[in-house]
XYZ file of C-alpha atoms in Angstrom:
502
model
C -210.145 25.362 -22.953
C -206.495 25.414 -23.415
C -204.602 28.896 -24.295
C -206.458 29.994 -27.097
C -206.460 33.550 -28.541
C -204.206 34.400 -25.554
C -202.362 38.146 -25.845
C -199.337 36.796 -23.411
C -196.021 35.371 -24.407
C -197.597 32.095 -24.920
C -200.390 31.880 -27.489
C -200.065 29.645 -30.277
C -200.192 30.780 -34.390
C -203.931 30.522 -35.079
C -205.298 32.193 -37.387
C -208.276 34.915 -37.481
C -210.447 33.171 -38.991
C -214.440 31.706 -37.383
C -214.404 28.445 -39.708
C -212.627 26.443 -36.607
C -213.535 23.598 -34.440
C -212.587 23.129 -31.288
C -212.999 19.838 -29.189
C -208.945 15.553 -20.203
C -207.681 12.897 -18.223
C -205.928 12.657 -14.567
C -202.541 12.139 -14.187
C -200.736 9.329 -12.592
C -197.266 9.910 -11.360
C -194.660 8.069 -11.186
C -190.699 9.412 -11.471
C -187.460 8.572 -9.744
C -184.481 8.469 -11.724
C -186.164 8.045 -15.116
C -188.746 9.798 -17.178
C -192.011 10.586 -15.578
C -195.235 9.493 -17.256
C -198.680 10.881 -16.521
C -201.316 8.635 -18.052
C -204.320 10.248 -19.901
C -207.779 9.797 -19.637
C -211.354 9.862 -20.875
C -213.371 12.842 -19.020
C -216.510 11.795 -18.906
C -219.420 14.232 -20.147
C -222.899 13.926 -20.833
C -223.216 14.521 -24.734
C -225.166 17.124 -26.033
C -226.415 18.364 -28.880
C -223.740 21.340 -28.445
C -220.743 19.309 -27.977
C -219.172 19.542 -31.593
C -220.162 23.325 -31.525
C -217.900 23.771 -28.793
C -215.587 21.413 -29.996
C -215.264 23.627 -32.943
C -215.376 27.132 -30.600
C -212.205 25.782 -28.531
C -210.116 25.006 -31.547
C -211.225 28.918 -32.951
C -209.882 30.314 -29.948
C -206.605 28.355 -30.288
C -206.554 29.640 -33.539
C -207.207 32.715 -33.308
C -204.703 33.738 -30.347
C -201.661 35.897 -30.334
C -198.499 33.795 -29.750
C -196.452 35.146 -26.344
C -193.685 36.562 -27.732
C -180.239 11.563 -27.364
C -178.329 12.070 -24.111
C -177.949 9.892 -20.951
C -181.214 8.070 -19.272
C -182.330 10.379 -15.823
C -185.170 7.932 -15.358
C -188.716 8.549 -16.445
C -192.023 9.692 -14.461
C -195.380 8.764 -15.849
C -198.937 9.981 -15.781
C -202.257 8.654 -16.994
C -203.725 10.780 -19.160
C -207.596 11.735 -18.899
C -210.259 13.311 -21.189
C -210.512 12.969 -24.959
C -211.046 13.848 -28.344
C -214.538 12.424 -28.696
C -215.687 14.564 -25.251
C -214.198 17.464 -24.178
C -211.686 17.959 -27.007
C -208.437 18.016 -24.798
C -206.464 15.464 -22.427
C -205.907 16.434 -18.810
C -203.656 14.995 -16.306
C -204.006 15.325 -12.269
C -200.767 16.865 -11.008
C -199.983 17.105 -7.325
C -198.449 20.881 -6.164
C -197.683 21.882 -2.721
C -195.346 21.161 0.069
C -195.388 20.132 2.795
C -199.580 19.489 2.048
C -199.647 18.971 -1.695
C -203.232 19.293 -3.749
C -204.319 17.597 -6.588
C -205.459 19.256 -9.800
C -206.369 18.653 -13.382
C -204.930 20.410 -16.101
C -205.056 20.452 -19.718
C -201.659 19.167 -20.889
C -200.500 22.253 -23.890
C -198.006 22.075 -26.173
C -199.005 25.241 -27.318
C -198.563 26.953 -24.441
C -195.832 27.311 -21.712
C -197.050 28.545 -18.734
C -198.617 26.560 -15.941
C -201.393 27.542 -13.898
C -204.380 26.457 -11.423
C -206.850 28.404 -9.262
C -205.537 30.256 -6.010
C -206.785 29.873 -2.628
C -207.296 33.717 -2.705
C -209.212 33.870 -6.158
C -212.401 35.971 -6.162
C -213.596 35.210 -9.778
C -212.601 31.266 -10.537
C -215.581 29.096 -11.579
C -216.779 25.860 -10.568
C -214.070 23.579 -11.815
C -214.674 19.368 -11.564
C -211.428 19.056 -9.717
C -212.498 21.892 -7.179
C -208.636 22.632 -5.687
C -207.464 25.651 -4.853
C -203.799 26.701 -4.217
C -202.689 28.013 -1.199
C -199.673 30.162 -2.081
C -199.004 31.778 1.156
C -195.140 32.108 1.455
C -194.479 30.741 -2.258
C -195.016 33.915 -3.972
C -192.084 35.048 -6.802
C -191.218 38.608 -6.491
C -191.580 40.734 -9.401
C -187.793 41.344 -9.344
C -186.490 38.219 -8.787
C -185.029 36.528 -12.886
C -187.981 34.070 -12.510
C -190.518 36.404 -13.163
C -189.880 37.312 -16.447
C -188.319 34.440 -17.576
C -191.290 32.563 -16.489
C -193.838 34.672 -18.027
C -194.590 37.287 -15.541
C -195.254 40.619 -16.136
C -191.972 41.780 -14.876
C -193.468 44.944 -13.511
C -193.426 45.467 -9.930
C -197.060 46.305 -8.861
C -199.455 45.969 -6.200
C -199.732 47.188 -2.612
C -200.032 46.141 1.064
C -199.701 42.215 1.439
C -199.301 42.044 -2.274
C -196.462 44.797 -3.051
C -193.645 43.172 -5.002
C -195.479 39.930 -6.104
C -194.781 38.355 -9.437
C -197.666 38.683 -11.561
C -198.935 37.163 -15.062
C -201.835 37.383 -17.433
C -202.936 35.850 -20.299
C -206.077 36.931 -22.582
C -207.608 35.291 -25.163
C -209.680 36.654 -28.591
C -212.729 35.523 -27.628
C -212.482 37.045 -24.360
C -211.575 34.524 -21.656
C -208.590 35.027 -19.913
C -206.449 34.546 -16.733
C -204.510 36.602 -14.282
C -202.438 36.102 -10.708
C -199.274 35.720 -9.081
C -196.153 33.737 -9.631
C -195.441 31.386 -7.172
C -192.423 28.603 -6.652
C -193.414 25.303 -5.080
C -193.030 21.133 -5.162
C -194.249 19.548 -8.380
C -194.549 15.435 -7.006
C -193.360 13.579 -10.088
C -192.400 10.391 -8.135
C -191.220 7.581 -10.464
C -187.234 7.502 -10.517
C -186.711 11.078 -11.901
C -186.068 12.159 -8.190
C -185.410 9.682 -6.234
C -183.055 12.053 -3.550
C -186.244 13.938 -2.629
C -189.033 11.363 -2.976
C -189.798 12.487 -6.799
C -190.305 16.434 -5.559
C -188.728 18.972 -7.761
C -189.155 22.766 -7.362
C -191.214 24.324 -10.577
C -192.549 27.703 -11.199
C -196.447 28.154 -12.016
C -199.445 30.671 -12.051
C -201.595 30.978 -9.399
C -204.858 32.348 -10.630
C -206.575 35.198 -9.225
C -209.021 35.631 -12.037
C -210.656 33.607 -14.621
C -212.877 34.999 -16.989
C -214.674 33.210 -20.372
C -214.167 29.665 -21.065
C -211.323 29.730 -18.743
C -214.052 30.035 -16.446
C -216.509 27.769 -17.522
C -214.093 25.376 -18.588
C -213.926 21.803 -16.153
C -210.225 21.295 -15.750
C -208.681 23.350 -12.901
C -206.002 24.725 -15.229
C -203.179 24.108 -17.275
C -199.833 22.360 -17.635
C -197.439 24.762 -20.373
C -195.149 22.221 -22.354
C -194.723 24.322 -25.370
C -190.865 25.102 -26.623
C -187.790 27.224 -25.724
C -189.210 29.396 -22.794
C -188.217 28.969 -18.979
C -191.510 28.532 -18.090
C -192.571 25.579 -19.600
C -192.201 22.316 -17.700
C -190.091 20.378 -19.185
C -187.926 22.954 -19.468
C -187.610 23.755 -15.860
C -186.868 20.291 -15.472
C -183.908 20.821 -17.475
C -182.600 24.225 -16.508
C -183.105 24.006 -12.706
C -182.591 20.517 -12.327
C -180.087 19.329 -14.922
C -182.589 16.244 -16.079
C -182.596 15.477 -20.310
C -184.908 18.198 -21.975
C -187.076 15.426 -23.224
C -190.670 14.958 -22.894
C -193.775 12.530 -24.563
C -197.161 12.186 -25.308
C -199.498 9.453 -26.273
C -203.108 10.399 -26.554
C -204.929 7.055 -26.038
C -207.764 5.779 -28.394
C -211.213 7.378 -29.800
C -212.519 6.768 -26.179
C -209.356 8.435 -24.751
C -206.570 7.354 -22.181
C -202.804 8.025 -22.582
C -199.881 9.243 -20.824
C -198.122 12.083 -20.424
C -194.289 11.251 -19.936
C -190.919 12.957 -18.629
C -187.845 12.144 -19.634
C -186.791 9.471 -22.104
C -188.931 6.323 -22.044
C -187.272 3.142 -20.986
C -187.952 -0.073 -23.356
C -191.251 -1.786 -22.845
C -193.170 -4.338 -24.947
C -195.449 -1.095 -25.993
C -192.468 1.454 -26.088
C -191.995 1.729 -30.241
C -189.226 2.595 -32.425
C -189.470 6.231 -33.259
C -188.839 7.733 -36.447
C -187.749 11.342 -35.807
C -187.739 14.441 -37.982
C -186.066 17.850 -36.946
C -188.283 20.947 -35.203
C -187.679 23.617 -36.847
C -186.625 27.579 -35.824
C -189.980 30.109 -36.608
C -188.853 33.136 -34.426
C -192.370 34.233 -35.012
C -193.374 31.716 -32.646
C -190.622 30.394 -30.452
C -193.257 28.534 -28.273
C -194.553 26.055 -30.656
C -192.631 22.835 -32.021
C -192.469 23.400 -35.970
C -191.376 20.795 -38.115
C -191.555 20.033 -42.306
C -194.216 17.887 -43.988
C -193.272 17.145 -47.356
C -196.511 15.312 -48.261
C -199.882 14.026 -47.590
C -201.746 11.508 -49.392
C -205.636 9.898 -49.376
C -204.882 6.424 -49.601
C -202.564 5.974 -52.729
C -203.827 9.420 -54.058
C -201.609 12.525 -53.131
C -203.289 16.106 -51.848
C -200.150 17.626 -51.122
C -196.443 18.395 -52.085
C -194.027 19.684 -49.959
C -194.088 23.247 -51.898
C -197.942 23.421 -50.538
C -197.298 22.575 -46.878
C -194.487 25.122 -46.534
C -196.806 28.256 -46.238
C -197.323 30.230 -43.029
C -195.846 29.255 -39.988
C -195.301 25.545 -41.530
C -196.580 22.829 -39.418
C -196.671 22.950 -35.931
C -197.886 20.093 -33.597
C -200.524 21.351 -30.880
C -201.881 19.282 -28.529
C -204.440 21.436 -27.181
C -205.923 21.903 -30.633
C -208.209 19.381 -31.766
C -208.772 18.870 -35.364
C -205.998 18.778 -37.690
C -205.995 21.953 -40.132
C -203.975 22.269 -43.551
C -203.590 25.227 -46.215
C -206.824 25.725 -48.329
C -205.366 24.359 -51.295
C -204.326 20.868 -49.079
C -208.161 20.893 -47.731
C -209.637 20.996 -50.524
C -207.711 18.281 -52.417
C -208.146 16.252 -49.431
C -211.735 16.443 -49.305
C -212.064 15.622 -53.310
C -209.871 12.604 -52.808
C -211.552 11.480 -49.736
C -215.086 12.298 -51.531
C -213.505 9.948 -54.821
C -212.275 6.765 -52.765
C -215.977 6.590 -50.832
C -218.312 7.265 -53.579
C -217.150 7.258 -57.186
C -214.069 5.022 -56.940
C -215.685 2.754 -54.299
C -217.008 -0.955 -54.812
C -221.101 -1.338 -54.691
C -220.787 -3.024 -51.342
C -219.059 -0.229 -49.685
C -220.512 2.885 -51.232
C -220.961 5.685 -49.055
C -222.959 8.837 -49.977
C -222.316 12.706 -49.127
C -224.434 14.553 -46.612
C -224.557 17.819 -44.976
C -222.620 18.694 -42.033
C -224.437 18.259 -38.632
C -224.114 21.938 -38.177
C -225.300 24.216 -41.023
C -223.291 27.065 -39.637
C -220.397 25.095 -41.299
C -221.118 24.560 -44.587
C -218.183 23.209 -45.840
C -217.976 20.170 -43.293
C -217.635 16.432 -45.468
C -219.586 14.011 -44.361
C -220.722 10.630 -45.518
C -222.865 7.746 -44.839
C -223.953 4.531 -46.070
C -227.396 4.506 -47.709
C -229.633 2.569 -45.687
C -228.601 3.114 -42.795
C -230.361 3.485 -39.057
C -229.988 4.220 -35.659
C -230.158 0.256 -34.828
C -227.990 -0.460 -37.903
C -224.998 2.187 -38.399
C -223.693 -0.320 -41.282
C -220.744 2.244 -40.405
C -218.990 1.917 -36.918
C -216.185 2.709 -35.294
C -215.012 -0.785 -35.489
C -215.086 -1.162 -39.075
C -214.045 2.391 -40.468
C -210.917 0.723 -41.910
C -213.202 -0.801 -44.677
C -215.008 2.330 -45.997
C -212.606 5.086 -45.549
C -208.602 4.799 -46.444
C -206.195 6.304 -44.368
C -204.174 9.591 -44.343
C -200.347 9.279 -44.655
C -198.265 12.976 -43.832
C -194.531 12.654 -44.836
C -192.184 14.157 -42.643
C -188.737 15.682 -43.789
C -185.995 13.240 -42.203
C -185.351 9.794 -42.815
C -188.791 8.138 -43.834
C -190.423 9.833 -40.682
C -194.290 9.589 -41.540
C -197.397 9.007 -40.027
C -200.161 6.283 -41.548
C -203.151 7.356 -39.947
C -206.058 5.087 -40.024
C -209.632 6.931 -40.538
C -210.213 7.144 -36.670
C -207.864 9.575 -36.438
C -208.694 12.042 -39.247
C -212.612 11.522 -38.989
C -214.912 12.698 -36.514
C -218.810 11.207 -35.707
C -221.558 13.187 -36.995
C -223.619 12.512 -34.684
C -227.326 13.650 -36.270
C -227.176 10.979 -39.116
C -226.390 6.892 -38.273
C -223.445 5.677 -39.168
C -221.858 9.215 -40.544
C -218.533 10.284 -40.259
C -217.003 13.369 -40.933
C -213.430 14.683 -42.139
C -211.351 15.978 -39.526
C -208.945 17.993 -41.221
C -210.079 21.621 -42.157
C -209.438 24.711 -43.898
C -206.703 26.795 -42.228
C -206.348 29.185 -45.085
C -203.135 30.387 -45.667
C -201.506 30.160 -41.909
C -199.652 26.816 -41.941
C -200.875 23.369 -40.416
C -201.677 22.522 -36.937
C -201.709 18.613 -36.250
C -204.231 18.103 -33.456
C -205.023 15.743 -30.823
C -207.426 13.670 -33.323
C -204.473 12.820 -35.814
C -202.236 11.357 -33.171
C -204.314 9.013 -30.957
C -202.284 6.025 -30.354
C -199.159 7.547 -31.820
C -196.333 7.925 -29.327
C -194.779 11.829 -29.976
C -191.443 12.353 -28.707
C -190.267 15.826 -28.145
C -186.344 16.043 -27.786
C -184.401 18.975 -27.316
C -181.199 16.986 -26.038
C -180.058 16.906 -29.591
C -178.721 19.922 -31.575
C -182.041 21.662 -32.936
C -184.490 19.254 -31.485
C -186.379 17.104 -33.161
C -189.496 14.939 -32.577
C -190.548 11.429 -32.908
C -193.459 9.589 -34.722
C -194.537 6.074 -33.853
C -197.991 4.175 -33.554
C -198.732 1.940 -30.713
C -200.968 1.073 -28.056
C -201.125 3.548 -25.573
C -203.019 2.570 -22.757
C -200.581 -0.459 -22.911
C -197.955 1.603 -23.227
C -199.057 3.448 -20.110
C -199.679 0.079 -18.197
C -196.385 -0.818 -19.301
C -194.366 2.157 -17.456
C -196.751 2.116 -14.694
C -196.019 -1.377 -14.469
C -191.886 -1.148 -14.520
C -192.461 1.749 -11.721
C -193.971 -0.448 -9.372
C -191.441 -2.394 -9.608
C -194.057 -4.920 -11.722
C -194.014 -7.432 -14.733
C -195.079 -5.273 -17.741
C -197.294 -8.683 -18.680
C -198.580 -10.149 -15.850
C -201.921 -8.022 -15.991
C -202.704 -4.284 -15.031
C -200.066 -2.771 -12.666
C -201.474 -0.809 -8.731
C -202.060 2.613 -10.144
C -201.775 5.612 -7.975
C -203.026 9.222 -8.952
C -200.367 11.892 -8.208
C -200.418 10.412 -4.682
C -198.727 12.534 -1.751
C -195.025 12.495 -1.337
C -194.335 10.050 1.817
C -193.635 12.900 4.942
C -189.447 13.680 5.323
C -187.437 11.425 7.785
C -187.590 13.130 11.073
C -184.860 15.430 12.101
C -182.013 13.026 14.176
């Protein structure tokens, strides 16, 4: 799932290497003349023993994959956010596309990739997705010559015959083999909230309407994709910006272990969730102009430090993905992590809160550490997700700016075992020499701002609840108290029909 290994102008910097893991949620809407917020949620899926192997065969595709080559308040549109870490390994929101009969569909939200896309009407060779939509593009098609096209990631080439002579198409192809491939095509986006409020939260975008799905793409349960990755037309936010003059800003806050979220337009207003953000500048990697790069000048286990700011800045440098899972750092970073991480639960631990190392829950991955408490069972853990914070210390990474940092708490650098009671497993892994990718598991409950309306960009760090947060913007939209209990929620609901004509 996601864009992994993808041979278009999109892909993110992954490397080529098999030791990779790879792990949805429906999107509320609601825009007007302020930022729009989709929530995220928890996909439900029955858990099987293969789960974690495919968590870990989404984030080697990501990896592996070719890349494609502060101002004014506009309002803000919100939507839930669906899926999760512990599931499916990505966060999906439903977006409504289509005028004047829009559709609903769920896509993975990407900051790794910029181009959005869901199944067409007219496609042969889509699977089964949960959502089930299809797009009906008649009339909306881009033509292959029209400035769109390419800057939106079409081919640019003008192709095809009969009905389809002079349509904009696009494909993307991953390493592994999956891949997409369709038409172009221009159409209403329903954002609702106050970004829009002239034409009932509708704005124009530009997205893919697939013709062919083939792999995981196929296979995969969300219908598609939302592209929110950096500098390229086709991305959403920036469309938002360059078409419709609204503040190239855009956020995300994964929800909790269970999942949840929201996936937010424009600048958020203040709420009793809505935190102060420290903020540290992107930086420009012309080797990948898709992907938001910043600096990390340190991480530390507890009070113990794994790594210095000359050992982070290898490869592309770090680069925040949401559609990757785990978190992966230089090998040098991993394995100083896991020998710190090993120290302050075993050796350096008091009696009562000993853990001891055990293998992986796949032996295909040798390298996976794990611990457990000794004694314990399937109807006594010991070791929960409620009480992590006592056996395991948490994971600071130091950001270059002004004291920007995350403090992560072991939730959100561990992962369940899920063979062995009460085990838990590090979540950051070996990404040899390429860089580091922060994925979805290291910022659950962490608000991420990404802001381009400042010189550069930059992006902002700050923990909080966000499912409150979520209820808290949903709430203001209504037109609600943000604490007088959960606000009316409505899914990417239908724009209301235009006034009839005088």
């Amino acid at each position: 799932s996601g864009d992994a290994a993808r041979t278009g102008d999109d892909a993110p910097p992954h490397p080529d290497d098999d030791d990779v893991r790879s792990g949805g949620r429906l999107a509320e809407s609601s825009f007007g003349r302020s930022p729009a917020v989709f929530a995220v949620r928890r996909r439900e899926s029955p858990s099987t023993p293969t789960a974690l192997e495919h968590l870990r065969e989404h984030d080697a595709h990501r990896r592996r994959r070719i890349l494609e080559s502060p101002s004014e308040s506009h309002g803000a549109s919100t939507f839930p956010l669906h899926g999760s870490v512990k599931e499916h390994g990505y966060y999906y929101a439903n977006i409504a596309l289509g005028d004047p009969s829009p559709r609903t569909f769920q896509v993975i939200v990407d900051t790794g990739s910029t181009l959005t896309y869901v199944p067409c009407a007219t496609c042969a060779k889509c699977g089964t997705h949960t959502g089930g939509t299809r797009f009906d593009p008649t009339g909306k098609w881009l033509k292959c010559k029209q400035k769109e096209c390419k800057a939106a990631g079409g081919n640019g080439v003008c192709t095809g015959r009969g009905a389809a002579a002079n349509r904009c198409t696009y494909s993307r192809t991953y390493a592994e083999g999956s891949g997409v491939s369709g038409d172009l095509v221009r159409d209403k986006m329903y954002f609702g909230g106050d970004i829009a409020p002239d034409t009932n939260g509708t704005l124009d975008v530009v997205f893919g309407c697939t013709n062919t799905e083939s792999g995981t793409i196929h296979d995969q349960e969300a219908d598609g994709l939302i592209g929110l990755g950096n500098n390229q037309f086709a991305s959403i936010p920036n469309q938002l910006a360059d078409t419709h003059g609204l503040p190239r800003v855009f956020s995300l806050c994964f929800g909790s272990f269970e999942g949840g979220g929201a996936l937010s337009f424009g600048r958020l207003p203040a709420t009793p969730h809505t935190p102060q953000l420290m903020y540290t500048d992107m930086r420009v990697n012309n080797a990948h102009p898709a992907y938001y790069v910043v600096s990390t000048t340190a991480m530390k286990i507890g009070d113990v430090a794994v790594a210095t700011r000359d050992d982070l800045a290898v490869g592309y440098g770090t680069v925040l993905d949401s559609g990757t899972t785990f978190t992966y750092v230089p090998t040098k970073v991993f394995h100083a992590t896991a020998a710190a991480l090993d120290a302050a639960v075993t050796t350096n631990a008091p009696s009562e809160k000993k853990l001891v190392k055990v293998p992986g829950p796949d032996p295909g991955y040798p390298d996976d550490v794990c611990f457990q408490r000794e004694g314990a069972t399937e109807s006594a853990p010991i070791v929960t997700m409620a009480n992590l914070g006592e056996y395991y210390p948490p994971l600071t990474i130091a950001f270059a700016g002004d004291g920007a940092s995350l403090v992560l708490p072991p939730s959100n650098y561990l992962f369940v075992h899920g063979k062995k009671p009460g085990a838990f497993c590090l979540g950051v892994m070996d990404n040899k020499g390429q860089g580091t990718l922060i994925g979805g598991i290291s910022v659950r409950d962490v608000l991420v701002e990404y802001d381009k309306t400042v010189d550069g960009g930059r992006i902002g760090f700050a923990a909080t609840d966000c499912d409150a947060l979520l209820k808290d913007q949903l709430a203001r939209l209504a037109g609600g108290d943000a604490g007088r209990g959960d606000p009316v929620v409505n899914e990417a609901p239908a724009p209301p029909p235009p006034p009839a004509p005088p």
